[in-house]
């Protein structure tokens, strides 16, 4: 998959038509693979076991991988491309559904927005007061280019995609660093039981979809149902639809 | 039985200690070889079992602290008792393991059950005598070295001065004196002022076997730093920096992850260090920093499976590596309960399996082969049939003989050279 430099040469070879949308579509597999790797990485960072401190080495390695992909995407111009393409469009990414699912349960509990990586940054909470009504707010940096307005990490003014992305990574390390020692306690104090159920469900859903992703690329894991894949990739524009997905999985 | 998380022979090889996920330490002792049964060369039997660490809860962070034993290191024996260090994520403990085979009898003030005697009934004074009793092995915690690590301890290493030792976590290394538990010196600190800039962590550390001022530590970026404690109190500036330039043809998104070093070990001679990353074992000469002198492929057939291994987190597995007593053979574990040995002089390697189903006790182990291509021969196993839940992360080699201990999940296997 990503192992051989061959793929990249292939990509580089088609640079002359790359400038156009058609060019991007002509080599969807590499972008798709890269995107799925990015999604996978962000999910890994997000779904860490909350009772025991996450493994710092693993988190750092995953975060570095995410950074590497983001840098490459910026260089390729893919980052900007996606941005201009789908502003305001409902996110198609499975990861977004994860965010919304995570957030929807907590939001309903306290009416606040929760950053994707499970951190409760008190500064951010006060800033996000205005975003309360947004349903499509994205914590994932991947969504930042797609939906500038609704990025949770954003402050008042829209920022550079890179800045948002960097902030997301920053949040991860802030959790790990426990700069705000009360944050995790707050998390536990405000979370209700439904969170843990959601977590199990998500993990189940994730493992289903995870299998599907790498399946086409390697014969490593046996083929699993692609139904959940399509579920995740379907349009998610409102909470009803999200609930539907929850029920299905 | 719990999952074994560390295995270590003591300096004579007489004792073998294992630590597990439940915080227990089990020590095995080698039988004295008897002339009556020469074919039964000293086997290892359970000598002592004790609970080293208990699960804890960090109230400040609302997080559990696992009791899993990450590492055990023996101290060289200086008297009749044995001493070892065992550590979990946060606390290092010094344990004394001693034998008791006599007990005093004939106290004046107490009777045999330990109850106080009525003083008015005592008419005669006697001197207590030591009488033999059944051998009892007791383990007592002699020192507890706590509250010095914010991050998870991954290594401990006893210094050759036998007075100090170091403990390393993801971002810091501390130096301790065995006698002092309420203080430790911080000798390495790679924590950035701004945690957002964190891109590299410490993965393993070890003291030089002979030079008490020298130690090495490895990183998640595949580098090794050798530090000299004589240069400064804080060894943030390395004396030597070992890094192999990246192979551009093998570059992928997983390059950094698979280059992360999971274990570093000095050779017994002190001239070389061995490092283990996800796919290879490398031997470095301390005098050459720009590349290793030897590279051994452990399971290169996994290179095309990195995406799946990333997905199921196997790519983050931390394999250890060990030298044999003469530094001529190195050993490390793999998946499917396989472990690999590389002979440095003959350049031959072998893959063996630690499994009860596939080998009978005392039978010679059959070399295993993993087939990569299409055609699978009779005895080979294909890459896709490998069981990635059966990983051998921890192995140990007797300091002088060809006896190895291999931990396969919750089973311990001990293999010896075949006796003719």
XYZ file of C-alpha atoms in Angstrom:
669
model
C 0.000 0.000 0.000
C 2.092 2.852 1.193
C 5.184 0.791 1.423
C 6.626 1.147 -1.995
C 7.974 4.413 -3.254
C 6.458 3.215 -6.491
C 3.070 4.577 -5.632
C 4.459 8.003 -5.043
C 6.342 7.967 -8.318
C 3.108 7.022 -9.975
C 1.485 9.982 -8.351
C 4.331 12.261 -9.273
C 4.247 11.035 -12.833
C 0.747 12.303 -13.274
C 1.492 15.730 -12.004
C 0.790 17.332 -15.338
C -2.893 16.545 -15.090
C -2.939 16.862 -11.369
C -3.937 20.472 -11.360
C -7.454 19.660 -12.338
C -10.225 17.883 -10.547
C -10.126 15.237 -13.236
C -6.507 14.676 -12.444
C -7.272 14.012 -8.832
C -10.001 11.605 -9.748
C -7.737 9.748 -12.125
C -5.614 8.587 -9.170
C -8.217 8.210 -6.478
C -6.660 5.170 -4.890
C -3.574 6.845 -3.540
C -5.511 9.791 -2.175
C -8.131 7.483 -0.804
C -5.521 5.340 0.863
C -3.815 8.348 2.293
C -7.111 9.744 3.460
C -8.111 6.511 5.087
C -4.755 6.341 6.815
C -5.321 9.850 8.078
C -8.788 8.939 9.299
C -7.517 5.833 10.983
C -4.791 7.783 12.710
C -7.139 10.428 14.000
C -9.521 7.801 15.279
C -6.655 6.087 17.061
C -5.714 9.291 18.771
C -9.264 9.941 19.725
C -10.361 6.600 21.015
C -7.884 6.165 23.771
C -8.759 4.281 26.895
C -9.802 6.929 29.328
C -9.185 5.082 32.557
C -5.505 4.469 32.103
C -3.082 7.050 30.836
C -2.590 6.613 27.091
C 0.718 5.312 25.846
C 2.707 8.439 25.070
C 5.041 6.773 22.590
C 2.175 5.429 20.542
C 0.382 8.784 20.581
C 3.491 10.621 19.494
C 4.115 8.203 16.635
C 0.537 8.450 15.416
C 0.566 12.224 15.687
C 3.799 12.361 13.689
C 2.190 10.197 11.010
C -0.779 12.518 10.872
C 1.522 15.509 10.571
C 3.426 13.821 7.792
C 0.266 13.145 5.825
C -0.951 16.655 6.344
C 2.346 18.070 5.129
C 2.234 15.935 2.059
C -1.353 16.865 1.383
C -0.481 20.527 1.698
C 2.412 20.108 -0.703
C 0.254 18.278 -3.193
C -2.296 20.984 -3.044
C -4.851 18.367 -2.145
C -5.544 20.128 1.091
C -6.577 23.359 -0.622
C -8.348 21.454 -3.329
C -10.671 19.734 -0.925
C -11.231 22.976 0.869
C -12.522 24.853 -2.153
C -14.483 21.884 -3.298
C -16.769 21.225 -0.455
C -17.221 24.284 1.675
C -20.493 24.121 3.428
C -21.064 20.597 2.202
C -21.898 18.039 4.783
C -18.894 16.018 5.650
C -18.589 12.630 4.058
C -15.989 11.309 6.305
C -16.547 8.467 8.669
C -14.455 10.322 11.180
C -16.887 13.171 11.319
C -19.627 10.806 12.255
C -17.432 9.668 15.085
C -17.003 13.229 16.269
C -20.630 14.031 16.075
C -21.591 10.837 17.797
C -19.126 11.559 20.541
C -20.256 15.091 20.838
C -23.929 14.493 20.482
C -24.108 12.339 23.566
C -22.120 14.765 25.646
C -23.787 17.803 24.207
C -27.147 16.479 25.106
C -25.839 16.006 28.605
C -24.518 19.472 29.146
C -25.083 21.535 26.065
C -21.385 22.135 25.530
C -19.026 21.306 22.733
C -16.402 18.745 23.372
C -13.113 18.758 21.522
C -12.591 15.572 19.604
C -9.612 14.189 21.421
C -11.457 13.844 24.634
C -9.877 16.857 26.224
C -11.704 19.413 28.161
C -9.928 22.647 27.803
C -11.613 25.232 29.909
C -10.432 28.086 27.746
C -11.955 26.489 24.755
C -15.263 25.876 26.420
C -15.839 29.543 26.989
C -14.881 30.353 23.429
C -17.158 27.762 21.984
C -20.211 29.217 23.634
C -21.237 30.690 20.327
C -20.956 27.438 18.456
C -23.502 25.672 20.524
C -26.144 25.583 17.891
C -23.969 24.159 15.193
C -24.610 20.575 14.377
C -21.825 20.111 11.954
C -19.016 21.342 14.102
C -15.933 19.351 13.419
C -13.246 18.539 15.838
C -11.288 16.577 13.357
C -8.731 18.617 11.568
C -9.487 16.692 8.435
C -12.797 18.438 8.286
C -11.244 21.811 8.793
C -10.656 22.400 5.127
C -14.068 21.076 4.274
C -16.074 23.121 6.634
C -14.168 26.114 7.803
C -16.899 27.678 9.816
C -17.707 24.851 12.055
C -14.297 23.839 13.283
C -14.349 23.415 17.007
C -10.726 24.327 17.331
C -11.338 27.640 15.688
C -11.508 30.724 17.749
C -13.592 33.661 16.635
C -12.021 34.084 13.230
C -11.385 31.407 10.659
C -7.791 30.373 10.714
C -5.362 28.689 8.447
C -6.054 25.014 8.025
C -2.635 24.265 9.246
C -3.257 26.271 12.349
C -6.392 24.313 13.092
C -4.630 21.101 12.466
C -1.777 22.051 14.670
C -4.223 22.996 17.368
C -5.796 19.574 17.182
C -2.453 17.939 17.725
C -1.750 20.391 20.469
C -4.892 19.363 22.230
C -3.778 15.778 22.202
C -0.568 16.628 23.925
C -2.266 18.899 26.340
C -4.325 15.982 27.454
C -1.292 13.860 27.797
C 0.542 16.596 29.558
C -2.451 17.207 31.764
C -1.816 20.878 31.764
C -5.261 21.357 33.123
C -5.350 18.686 35.756
C -9.000 19.247 36.335
C -9.841 18.462 32.757
C -10.065 14.732 33.127
C -11.986 15.052 36.355
C -14.408 17.366 34.626
C -14.732 14.810 31.917
C -15.748 12.169 34.378
C -17.985 14.439 36.365
C -20.018 15.492 33.376
C -20.103 12.258 31.478
C -23.027 10.000 32.012
C -23.301 6.293 31.414
C -24.381 6.700 27.849
C -20.848 7.772 26.997
C -19.415 4.394 27.816
C -22.066 2.623 25.825
C -21.313 4.887 22.930
C -17.669 4.108 23.256
C -18.279 0.388 23.002
C -20.541 0.906 20.057
C -18.038 3.110 18.349
C -15.273 0.644 18.908
C -17.452 -2.023 17.399
C -18.319 0.194 14.497
C -14.741 1.231 14.063
C -13.475 -2.308 13.976
C -16.020 -3.133 11.315
C -15.093 -0.236 9.168
C -11.409 -0.565 9.868
C -11.406 -4.023 8.409
C -12.974 -2.730 5.300
C -10.415 -0.041 4.705
C -7.256 -2.016 4.474
C -9.049 -4.941 3.022
C -8.885 -3.769 -0.521
C -5.199 -3.187 -0.204
C -4.003 -6.314 1.463
C -5.226 -9.810 2.013
C -4.324 -9.523 5.614
C -7.752 -9.591 7.157
C -10.737 -11.520 5.843
C -13.295 -9.422 4.020
C -15.953 -8.063 6.291
C -19.276 -6.473 5.608
C -19.028 -3.263 3.752
C -22.428 -2.200 4.915
C -21.028 -0.293 7.818
C -18.616 1.395 5.484
C -21.354 2.755 3.354
C -23.281 3.756 6.425
C -20.404 5.822 7.613
C -19.788 7.463 4.329
C -23.359 8.479 3.816
C -24.398 12.026 4.187
C -24.739 13.134 7.769
C -26.458 16.407 7.949
C -28.620 16.157 10.993
C -28.905 14.433 14.328
C -31.765 12.160 13.261
C -29.594 10.544 10.706
C -26.868 10.048 13.272
C -29.272 8.309 15.585
C -30.300 6.094 12.716
C -26.733 4.989 12.264
C -26.372 4.310 15.947
C -29.369 2.080 15.878
C -28.178 0.224 12.811
C -24.742 -0.535 14.202
C -1.654 -17.490 34.929
C -1.230 -13.925 33.834
C 0.511 -12.486 30.800
C 4.260 -12.420 31.386
C 5.664 -8.943 30.916
C 9.352 -9.397 31.692
C 11.931 -12.188 31.993
C 15.436 -11.906 33.443
C 18.205 -14.275 34.525
C 20.352 -13.230 37.452
C 24.109 -12.790 37.064
C 24.969 -16.430 37.672
C 21.997 -17.852 35.810
C 20.944 -19.745 38.883
C 17.749 -17.752 39.183
C 15.215 -16.695 36.576
C 12.678 -14.016 37.420
C 9.448 -13.304 35.585
C 7.059 -10.441 36.118
C 3.480 -10.443 34.952
C 0.598 -8.158 34.166
C -0.958 -8.788 37.561
C 2.025 -7.344 39.404
C 3.397 -10.700 40.503
C 6.994 -11.835 40.398
C 7.800 -15.520 40.089
C 11.391 -16.636 40.593
C 12.652 -19.973 39.331
C 15.772 -21.657 40.632
C 17.933 -24.104 38.806
C 18.218 -27.532 40.352
C 21.619 -28.660 41.424
C 22.876 -31.047 38.782
C 23.035 -34.485 40.259
C 25.456 -37.156 39.241
C 22.720 -39.756 39.504
C 20.693 -38.224 36.708
C 23.145 -36.645 34.320
C 20.604 -36.446 31.520
C 18.453 -34.136 33.573
C 20.603 -31.100 33.459
C 19.550 -28.591 36.032
C 15.930 -27.756 35.515
C 14.230 -24.653 36.758
C 11.628 -24.934 39.485
C 9.583 -22.314 41.237
C 11.594 -20.803 44.053
C 9.540 -17.846 45.196
C 6.355 -16.031 44.261
C 5.312 -12.654 45.565
C 3.111 -9.731 44.758
C 5.433 -6.905 43.833
C 3.058 -4.148 42.792
C -0.612 -3.499 43.356
C -2.943 -1.479 41.149
C -3.116 2.115 42.233
C -5.261 5.084 41.485
C -3.842 8.498 40.829
C -6.447 10.757 42.387
C -4.962 13.906 40.976
C -5.312 12.791 37.393
C -8.198 10.360 37.880
C -6.232 7.637 36.192
C -5.380 4.089 37.085
C -1.786 3.047 37.523
C -1.310 -0.453 36.227
C 0.405 -3.000 38.400
C 1.998 -4.685 35.416
C 5.706 -5.305 35.975
C 7.529 -3.592 33.139
C 11.053 -4.654 34.019
C 13.019 -6.710 36.517
C 16.726 -6.280 37.003
C 18.882 -8.297 39.370
C 21.607 -6.889 41.558
C 24.836 -8.866 41.712
C 24.883 -11.119 44.719
C 26.872 -9.781 47.648
C 25.685 -12.014 50.472
C 23.365 -14.946 51.014
C 20.316 -12.986 49.986
C 19.258 -12.068 46.457
C 18.196 -8.573 45.492
C 16.197 -7.448 42.507
C 14.571 -4.286 41.234
C 11.080 -4.498 39.835
C 9.105 -1.651 38.381
C 5.669 -0.813 37.106
C 4.780 2.410 35.272
C 5.498 4.666 38.218
C 7.286 2.980 41.115
C 10.495 1.002 41.421
C 10.922 -1.420 44.305
C 13.968 -3.181 45.656
C 13.123 -6.688 46.845
C 15.206 -8.922 49.054
C 14.725 -12.630 48.541
C 16.241 -14.729 51.287
C 16.075 -18.246 52.574
C 15.257 -19.323 56.016
C 15.949 -22.885 57.011
C 16.434 -22.548 60.747
C 14.327 -21.076 63.427
C 14.973 -20.259 67.041
C 13.273 -22.343 69.677
C 13.198 -22.057 73.415
C 12.312 -18.477 74.162
C 11.833 -17.614 77.788
C 9.028 -15.117 77.572
C 7.079 -16.708 74.717
C 5.939 -20.251 74.201
C 6.233 -22.178 70.964
C 3.110 -20.606 69.499
C 4.335 -17.144 70.306
C 1.957 -16.512 73.168
C 3.322 -14.714 76.165
C 4.108 -16.915 79.091
C 2.994 -16.047 82.538
C 6.132 -14.630 84.212
C 5.246 -16.136 87.548
C 5.369 -19.607 85.977
C 8.905 -19.218 84.714
C 11.288 -20.977 87.042
C 14.178 -21.743 84.754
C 16.130 -19.692 82.207
C 17.180 -21.232 78.979
C 19.084 -20.104 75.885
C 17.132 -20.327 72.622
C 18.659 -22.659 70.065
C 18.394 -22.722 66.285
C 16.672 -25.772 64.963
C 16.336 -26.734 61.325
C 13.032 -26.136 59.626
C 11.598 -26.588 56.159
C 13.158 -24.225 53.732
C 11.198 -21.045 53.437
C 11.908 -18.379 50.863
C 10.745 -14.947 51.810
C 10.612 -11.822 49.753
C 10.556 -8.482 51.491
C 10.406 -5.017 49.958
C 13.476 -3.177 51.181
C 13.115 0.097 49.305
C 10.319 1.813 47.462
C 11.367 4.485 44.975
C 8.220 6.393 44.194
C 6.913 9.699 42.903
C 9.783 10.478 40.590
C 8.153 9.795 37.244
C 5.393 11.726 35.581
C 5.413 9.438 32.554
C 5.539 5.676 32.234
C 8.755 3.934 33.240
C 10.037 1.792 30.388
C 13.523 0.821 31.622
C 15.625 0.333 34.704
C 19.313 -0.413 34.684
C 21.709 -1.214 37.520
C 25.009 0.606 37.315
C 28.302 -1.239 37.399
C 29.173 0.575 40.611
C 26.342 -1.381 42.267
C 25.468 1.737 44.206
C 23.256 3.498 41.738
C 20.700 2.656 39.125
C 18.642 4.564 36.609
C 14.977 4.565 35.727
C 13.778 5.923 32.396
C 10.324 7.053 31.380
C 9.076 8.507 28.092
C 10.705 11.871 28.624
C 13.100 11.680 31.556
C 15.803 9.529 33.070
C 16.502 9.587 36.797
C 19.533 8.373 38.692
C 19.004 6.807 42.090
C 21.169 5.685 44.935
C 19.941 2.396 46.347
C 20.047 3.756 49.866
C 18.050 6.897 49.212
C 14.410 6.699 48.285
C 13.230 10.251 48.699
C 15.540 11.803 46.135
C 16.695 11.087 42.657
C 18.800 13.016 40.208
C 17.353 13.855 36.846
C 20.039 13.147 34.259
C 18.106 13.341 31.004
C 15.095 15.487 30.253
C 13.777 15.712 26.715
C 10.463 17.226 27.578
C 9.959 20.312 25.398
C 8.915 23.523 27.072
C 5.848 23.418 24.917
C 4.319 19.950 24.830
C 2.867 20.762 21.440
C 6.361 20.434 20.066
C 6.799 16.895 21.310
C 7.790 14.591 18.497
C 10.177 12.127 20.103
C 10.190 10.020 23.263
C 12.677 7.837 25.106
C 12.001 4.172 24.523
C 14.788 2.338 26.392
C 17.926 3.039 28.407
C 20.837 1.059 29.805
C 24.087 1.603 31.660
C 27.367 0.481 30.166
C 28.361 -2.873 31.720
C 31.780 -1.651 32.856
C 31.948 2.137 32.701
C 29.758 3.511 35.430
C 29.683 6.960 33.870
C 28.300 5.849 30.505
C 24.787 4.995 29.468
C 22.715 4.927 26.302
C 19.109 5.681 25.560
C 17.080 5.037 22.433
C 14.260 7.059 20.939
C 11.067 6.646 18.981
C 12.828 8.168 15.976
C 15.295 5.325 15.709
C 18.262 7.097 17.259
C 20.562 6.132 20.118
C 22.375 8.601 22.300
C 25.368 7.716 24.414
C 25.894 10.002 27.387
C 28.757 10.540 29.763
C 27.712 11.603 33.236
C 31.075 13.195 33.878
C 30.451 15.990 31.406
C 27.449 17.571 33.074
C 24.833 16.983 35.710
C 22.095 17.048 33.101
C 23.083 14.850 30.188
C 20.984 16.568 27.573
C 23.931 16.825 25.258
C 24.971 13.445 24.064
C 28.553 12.315 23.725
C 27.674 10.110 20.759
C 24.672 10.010 18.473
C 23.890 6.842 16.553
C 21.573 7.094 13.597
C 21.350 5.264 10.330
C 20.417 7.360 7.311
C 17.023 6.490 5.927
C 16.736 4.278 2.886
C 14.788 6.424 0.405
C 13.515 3.438 -1.552
C 11.770 2.053 1.508
C 10.134 5.271 2.520
C 6.472 5.168 3.497
C 4.112 6.751 5.975
C 5.103 4.019 8.386
C 8.833 4.588 8.112
C 9.097 6.482 11.336
C 6.948 4.092 13.299
C 8.910 1.039 12.253
C 12.177 2.795 12.954
C 11.186 3.397 16.569
C 13.568 1.429 18.758
C 11.850 -0.863 21.232
C 14.930 -2.174 23.045
C 18.621 -1.381 23.413
C 21.190 -3.699 24.996
C 24.911 -3.429 25.506
C 26.940 -6.477 24.610
C 28.599 -8.196 27.554
C 31.914 -6.912 26.294
C 30.659 -3.354 26.314
C 31.924 -2.766 22.791
C 28.636 -3.020 20.962
C 25.015 -2.107 21.371
C 22.115 -3.946 19.859
C 18.843 -2.239 18.986
C 15.497 -3.695 18.006
C 13.051 -1.862 15.813
C 9.884 -3.269 14.329
C 11.386 -5.282 11.503
C 15.084 -5.576 12.269
C 17.777 -6.059 14.884
C 20.891 -3.953 14.480
C 24.312 -4.215 16.025
C 26.277 -0.993 16.422
C 29.923 -0.497 17.185
C 30.284 2.194 19.821
C 33.029 3.705 17.742
C 30.906 4.164 14.650
C 27.928 6.433 14.850
C 26.776 6.781 11.288
C 25.459 3.283 10.717
C 25.169 -0.125 12.356
C 27.766 -2.748 11.596
C 25.183 -5.508 11.251
C 21.501 -5.557 10.386
C 19.353 -8.647 10.703
C 15.872 -8.996 9.239
C 13.533 -10.457 11.792
C 10.343 -10.710 9.757
C 10.730 -8.678 6.595
C 7.642 -10.373 5.141
C 5.630 -8.001 7.306
C 6.855 -4.997 5.362
C 3.972 -5.272 2.915
C 1.483 -5.650 5.758
C 2.286 -2.502 7.633
C -1.075 -0.889 7.018
C -2.962 -3.766 8.601
C -0.463 -3.960 11.419
C -1.002 -0.270 12.014
C -4.729 -0.769 12.032
C -4.641 -3.503 14.661
C -1.921 -1.714 16.640
C 0.577 -4.552 16.231
C 2.984 -2.088 14.687
C 3.428 -0.605 18.162
C 4.482 -3.906 19.738
C 7.734 -3.569 21.637
C 9.987 -6.530 21.074
C 13.069 -7.066 23.216
C 16.390 -8.495 22.111
C 19.157 -10.320 23.962
C 22.802 -11.312 23.577
C 24.143 -14.715 24.501
C 26.933 -14.912 27.037
C 29.734 -14.672 24.501
C 28.028 -12.008 22.341
C 28.187 -14.329 19.353
C 24.459 -14.963 19.006
C 21.528 -12.587 19.316
C 17.905 -13.475 19.820
C 14.589 -11.724 19.496
C 10.912 -12.599 19.282
C 8.315 -12.385 16.531
C 4.676 -13.349 15.971
C 2.970 -16.746 15.946
C 5.094 -17.670 18.980
C 8.163 -17.601 16.774
C 11.508 -16.385 17.965
C 14.658 -15.856 15.943
C 18.332 -16.388 16.608
C 21.145 -14.887 14.575
C 24.677 -16.190 14.739
C 26.886 -13.188 14.190
C 29.936 -15.134 13.106
C 28.427 -17.686 10.737
C 25.633 -15.335 9.638
C 23.202 -18.206 9.977
C 19.792 -17.637 11.452
C 17.000 -19.853 12.660
C 13.329 -19.446 13.461
C 11.932 -21.540 16.284
C 8.511 -21.827 17.813
C 7.519 -21.811 21.468
C 4.387 -23.854 21.493
C 3.194 -26.933 23.300
C 1.187 -28.189 20.345
C 4.079 -28.215 17.966
C 6.793 -29.721 20.078
C 6.985 -32.258 22.838
C 9.040 -31.662 25.972
C 12.676 -32.569 25.520
C 12.233 -32.891 21.777
C 14.608 -30.957 19.602
C 12.918 -27.888 18.193
C 12.312 -27.964 14.516
C 13.251 -24.845 12.584
C 10.244 -23.038 11.174
C 9.898 -21.223 7.921
C 7.510 -18.549 6.790
C 6.624 -18.662 3.136
C 6.153 -15.384 1.369
C 5.457 -16.314 -2.177
C 2.643 -18.262 -3.698
C 3.896 -21.798 -3.391
C 3.880 -23.006 0.134
C 6.022 -25.985 0.922
C 4.899 -28.677 3.306
C 6.400 -27.401 6.540
C 6.092 -23.745 5.835
C 3.493 -21.395 7.175
C 2.153 -18.589 5.071
C 2.258 -14.996 6.208
C -1.506 -14.743 6.240
C -1.814 -17.682 8.612
C 0.378 -16.112 11.252
C -1.295 -15.503 14.559
C -0.527 -11.934 15.549
C -1.985 -12.331 18.994
C 0.781 -14.802 19.835
C 3.717 -12.495 20.151
C 7.016 -13.170 21.839
C 8.098 -9.837 23.239
C 10.297 -10.997 26.138
C 13.184 -13.406 26.058
C 16.283 -13.975 28.168
C 19.569 -15.796 27.698
C 21.534 -17.455 30.499
C 24.718 -15.449 31.166
C 27.098 -18.300 30.445
C 25.261 -21.329 29.113
C 22.988 -21.972 26.195
C 19.776 -21.841 28.129
C 17.058 -19.471 27.013
C 13.791 -18.376 28.545
C 10.990 -17.388 26.187
C 7.745 -15.802 27.350
C 4.819 -16.643 25.089
C 1.877 -14.637 26.405
C 1.167 -16.389 29.698
C 3.492 -19.334 29.276
C 7.177 -19.513 30.031
C 9.344 -21.816 27.951
C 12.874 -22.762 28.888
C 15.052 -24.285 26.203
C 18.494 -25.793 26.553
C 21.185 -27.017 24.262
C 20.748 -30.636 23.341
C 22.932 -32.924 25.418
C 24.583 -35.666 23.463
